[in-house]
Structure formats: structure tokens, C-alpha cells
PDB file of C-alpha atoms in Angstrom:
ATOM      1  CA  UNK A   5      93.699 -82.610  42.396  1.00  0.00           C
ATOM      2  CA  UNK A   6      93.824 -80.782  45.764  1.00  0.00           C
ATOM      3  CA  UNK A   7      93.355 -83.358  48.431  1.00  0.00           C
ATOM      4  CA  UNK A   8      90.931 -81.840  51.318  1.00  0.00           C
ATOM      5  CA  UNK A   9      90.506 -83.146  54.722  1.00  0.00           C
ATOM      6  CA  UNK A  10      86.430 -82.823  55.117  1.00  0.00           C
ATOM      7  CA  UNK A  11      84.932 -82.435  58.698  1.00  0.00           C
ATOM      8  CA  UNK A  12      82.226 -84.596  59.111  1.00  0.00           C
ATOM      9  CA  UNK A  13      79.942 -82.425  60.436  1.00  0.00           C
ATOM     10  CA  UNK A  14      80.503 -80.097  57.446  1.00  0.00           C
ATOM     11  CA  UNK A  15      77.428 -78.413  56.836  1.00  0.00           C
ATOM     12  CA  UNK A  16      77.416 -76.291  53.426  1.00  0.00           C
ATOM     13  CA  UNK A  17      74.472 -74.535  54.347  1.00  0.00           C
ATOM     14  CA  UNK A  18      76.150 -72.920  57.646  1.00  0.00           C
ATOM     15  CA  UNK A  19      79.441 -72.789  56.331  1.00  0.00           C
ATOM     16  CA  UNK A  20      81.633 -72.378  53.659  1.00  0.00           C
ATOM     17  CA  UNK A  21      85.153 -73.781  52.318  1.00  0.00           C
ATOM     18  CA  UNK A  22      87.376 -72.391  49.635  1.00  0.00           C
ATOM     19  CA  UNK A  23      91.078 -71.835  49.024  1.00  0.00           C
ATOM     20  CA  UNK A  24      92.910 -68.884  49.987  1.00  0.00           C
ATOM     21  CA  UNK A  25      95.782 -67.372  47.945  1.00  0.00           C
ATOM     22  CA  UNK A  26      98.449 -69.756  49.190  1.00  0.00           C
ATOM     23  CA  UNK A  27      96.157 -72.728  47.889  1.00  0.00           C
ATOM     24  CA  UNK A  28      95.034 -74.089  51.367  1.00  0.00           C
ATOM     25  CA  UNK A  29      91.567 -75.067  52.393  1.00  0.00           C
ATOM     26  CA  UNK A  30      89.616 -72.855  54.777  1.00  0.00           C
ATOM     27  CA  UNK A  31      86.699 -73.917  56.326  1.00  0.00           C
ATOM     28  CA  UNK A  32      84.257 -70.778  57.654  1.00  0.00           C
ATOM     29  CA  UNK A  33      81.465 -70.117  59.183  1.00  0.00           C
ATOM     30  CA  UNK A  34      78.642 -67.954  57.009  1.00  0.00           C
ATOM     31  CA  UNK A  35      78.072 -65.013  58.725  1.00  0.00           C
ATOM     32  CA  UNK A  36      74.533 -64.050  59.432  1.00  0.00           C
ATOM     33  CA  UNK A  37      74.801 -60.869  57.201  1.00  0.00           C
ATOM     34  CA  UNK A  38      75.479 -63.074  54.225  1.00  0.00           C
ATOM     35  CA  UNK A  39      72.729 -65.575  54.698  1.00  0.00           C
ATOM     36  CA  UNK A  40      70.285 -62.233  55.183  1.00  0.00           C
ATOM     37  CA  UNK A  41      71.209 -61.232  51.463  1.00  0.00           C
ATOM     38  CA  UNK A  42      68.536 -63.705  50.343  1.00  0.00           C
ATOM     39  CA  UNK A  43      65.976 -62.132  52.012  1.00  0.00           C
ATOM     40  CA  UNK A  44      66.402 -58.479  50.493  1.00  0.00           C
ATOM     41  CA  UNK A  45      63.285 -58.027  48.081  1.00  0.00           C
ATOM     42  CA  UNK A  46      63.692 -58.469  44.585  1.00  0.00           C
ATOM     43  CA  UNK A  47      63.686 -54.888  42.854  1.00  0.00           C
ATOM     44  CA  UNK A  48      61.777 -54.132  40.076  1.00  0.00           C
ATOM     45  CA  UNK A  49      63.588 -53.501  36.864  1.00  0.00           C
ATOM     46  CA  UNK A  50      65.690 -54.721  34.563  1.00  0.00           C
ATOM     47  CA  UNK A  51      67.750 -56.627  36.887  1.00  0.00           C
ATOM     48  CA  UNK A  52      65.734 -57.502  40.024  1.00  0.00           C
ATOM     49  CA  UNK A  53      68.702 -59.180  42.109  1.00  0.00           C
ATOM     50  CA  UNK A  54      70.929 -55.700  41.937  1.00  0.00           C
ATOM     51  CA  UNK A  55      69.853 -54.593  45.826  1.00  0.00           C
ATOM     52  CA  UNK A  56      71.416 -57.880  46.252  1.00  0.00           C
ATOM     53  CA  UNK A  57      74.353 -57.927  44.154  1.00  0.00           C
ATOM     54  CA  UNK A  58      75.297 -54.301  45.775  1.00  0.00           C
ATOM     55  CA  UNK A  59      75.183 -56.011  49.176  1.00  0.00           C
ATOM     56  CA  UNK A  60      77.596 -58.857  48.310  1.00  0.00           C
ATOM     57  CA  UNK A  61      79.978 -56.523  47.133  1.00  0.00           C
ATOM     58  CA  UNK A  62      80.230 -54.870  50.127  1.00  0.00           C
ATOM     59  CA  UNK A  63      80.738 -58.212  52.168  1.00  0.00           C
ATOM     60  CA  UNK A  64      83.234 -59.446  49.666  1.00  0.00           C
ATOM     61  CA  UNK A  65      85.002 -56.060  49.954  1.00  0.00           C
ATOM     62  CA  UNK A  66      85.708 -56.882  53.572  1.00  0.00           C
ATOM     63  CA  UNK A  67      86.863 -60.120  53.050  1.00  0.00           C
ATOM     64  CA  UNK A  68      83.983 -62.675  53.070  1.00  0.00           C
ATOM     65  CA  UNK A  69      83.777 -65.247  50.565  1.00  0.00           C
ATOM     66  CA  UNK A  70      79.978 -64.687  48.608  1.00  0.00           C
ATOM     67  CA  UNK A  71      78.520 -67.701  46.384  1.00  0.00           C
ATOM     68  CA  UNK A  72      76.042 -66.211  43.733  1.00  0.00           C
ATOM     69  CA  UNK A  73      73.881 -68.640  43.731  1.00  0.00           C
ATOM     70  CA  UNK A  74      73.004 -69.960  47.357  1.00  0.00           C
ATOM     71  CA  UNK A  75      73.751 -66.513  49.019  1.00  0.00           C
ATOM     72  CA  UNK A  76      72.519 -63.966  46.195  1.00  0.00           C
ATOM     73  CA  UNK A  77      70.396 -65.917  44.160  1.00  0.00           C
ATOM     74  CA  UNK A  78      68.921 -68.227  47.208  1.00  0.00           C
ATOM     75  CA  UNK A  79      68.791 -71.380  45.812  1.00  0.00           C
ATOM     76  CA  UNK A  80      69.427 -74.015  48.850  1.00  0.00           C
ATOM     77  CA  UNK A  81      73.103 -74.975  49.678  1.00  0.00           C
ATOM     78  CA  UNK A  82      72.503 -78.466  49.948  1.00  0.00           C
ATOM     79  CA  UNK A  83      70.920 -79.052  46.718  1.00  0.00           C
ATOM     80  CA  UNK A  84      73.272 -76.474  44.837  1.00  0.00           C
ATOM     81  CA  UNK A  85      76.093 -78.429  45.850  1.00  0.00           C
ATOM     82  CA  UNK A  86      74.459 -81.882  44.764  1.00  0.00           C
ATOM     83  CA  UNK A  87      74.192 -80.440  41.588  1.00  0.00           C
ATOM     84  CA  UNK A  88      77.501 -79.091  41.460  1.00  0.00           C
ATOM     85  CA  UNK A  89      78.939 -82.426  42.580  1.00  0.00           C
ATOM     86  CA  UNK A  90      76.605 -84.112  39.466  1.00  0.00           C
ATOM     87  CA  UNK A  91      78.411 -82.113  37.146  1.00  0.00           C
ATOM     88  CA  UNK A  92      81.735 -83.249  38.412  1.00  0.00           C
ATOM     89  CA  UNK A  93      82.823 -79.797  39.781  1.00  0.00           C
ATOM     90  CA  UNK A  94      85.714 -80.097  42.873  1.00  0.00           C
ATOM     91  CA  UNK A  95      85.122 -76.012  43.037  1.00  0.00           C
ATOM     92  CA  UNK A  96      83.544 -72.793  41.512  1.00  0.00           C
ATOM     93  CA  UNK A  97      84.304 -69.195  41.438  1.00  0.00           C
ATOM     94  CA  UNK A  98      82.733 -67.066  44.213  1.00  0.00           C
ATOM     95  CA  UNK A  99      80.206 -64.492  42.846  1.00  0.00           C
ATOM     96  CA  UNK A 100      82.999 -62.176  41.830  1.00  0.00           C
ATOM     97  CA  UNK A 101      85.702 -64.803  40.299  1.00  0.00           C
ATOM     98  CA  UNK A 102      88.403 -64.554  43.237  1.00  0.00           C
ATOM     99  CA  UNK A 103      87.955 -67.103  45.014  1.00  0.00           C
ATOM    100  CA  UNK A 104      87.661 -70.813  44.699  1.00  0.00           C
ATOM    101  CA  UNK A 105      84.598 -72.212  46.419  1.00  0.00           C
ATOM    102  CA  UNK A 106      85.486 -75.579  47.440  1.00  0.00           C
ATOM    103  CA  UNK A 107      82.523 -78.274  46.600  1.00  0.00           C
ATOM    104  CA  UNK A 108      82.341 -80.894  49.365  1.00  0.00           C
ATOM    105  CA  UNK A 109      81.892 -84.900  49.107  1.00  0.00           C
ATOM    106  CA  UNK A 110      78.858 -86.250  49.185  1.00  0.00           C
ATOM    107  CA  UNK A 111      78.246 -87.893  53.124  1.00  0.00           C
TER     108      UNK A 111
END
């Protein structure tokens, strides 16, 4: 298991961790734009999270690391990462399976 050195003040709901290609921890701010993808209306149709979906693809296209369900789906990062930690996950996939979102301790 990958051994990561936490910050204290790690806050998942301003910032993100995941590994990059080499396998090392990064720790990152969330840029506003991602945190504004929760706020795009639900569209009405068959899928109402698409106008949201098509946004995180363009922000993961440049390089930023998107997790489905706090940043596209809006469900809050502290509690989605509770759960995640419940169900014994150390990491998920981002929102388009190329990244691993790191899953931090509990404080």
C-alpha cells in the first residue's frame, strides 16, 4: 500500500490529491472552475448531468483532475470521502478512469 504523507490542514473540499503517472502523491488546489461545475443547471432529458459532464471534459482535457461525484454530481467532499473511507477505499478513479484520486485519513 502506497504510504502518503497527509498535511494536516488537508481539506478535501478545497483540494484534491491523487497520483500522477510516476506513482507519487500530488496534493492540489481545486480550481474555482471545477467547484462551479456543480452549479450548472440540471438539463432536462434523458441524462440531466450532460451540461455537466461536457464541462469536466474540457477541464480534464487540460490537465485537471475531475471527481464525478463531489465535482459533477455535487455531493459534499467531506461526507463523500467518509463514505469512501467506510468502504475501505485508499483511492478511486477520477470521473474519466485516469487518474487515481487519493482518499485521505480520517483527522
Amino acid at each position: 500500500m502506497l504510504q502518503v504523507n497527509w498535511p494536516e490542514s488537508f481539506d478535501p473540499a478545497k483540494q484534491r490529491a491523487y497520483l500522477d503517472v510516476t506513482g507519487r502523491a500530488v496534493f492540489t488546489v481545486i480550481p474555482k472552475e471545477v467547484t462551479e461545475i456543480a452549479y450548472i443547471e440540471p438539463s432536462e432529458g434523458a441524462d440531466p448531468f450532460a451540461d455537466r459532464v461536457e464541462r469536466a471534459r474540457q477541464l480534464a482535457a487540460k490537465g485537471i483532475v475531475i471527481d464525478a461525484q463531489i465535482d459533477v454530481w455535487g455531493w459534499g467532499a467531506e461526507n463523500t470521502m467518509r463514505l469512501r473511507r467506510m468502504y475501505g477505499k485508499t483511492s478511486v478513479p477520477d470521473a474519466f478512469g485516469t487518474i487515481q484520486i487519493l482518499v485521505p485519513p480520517a483527522k
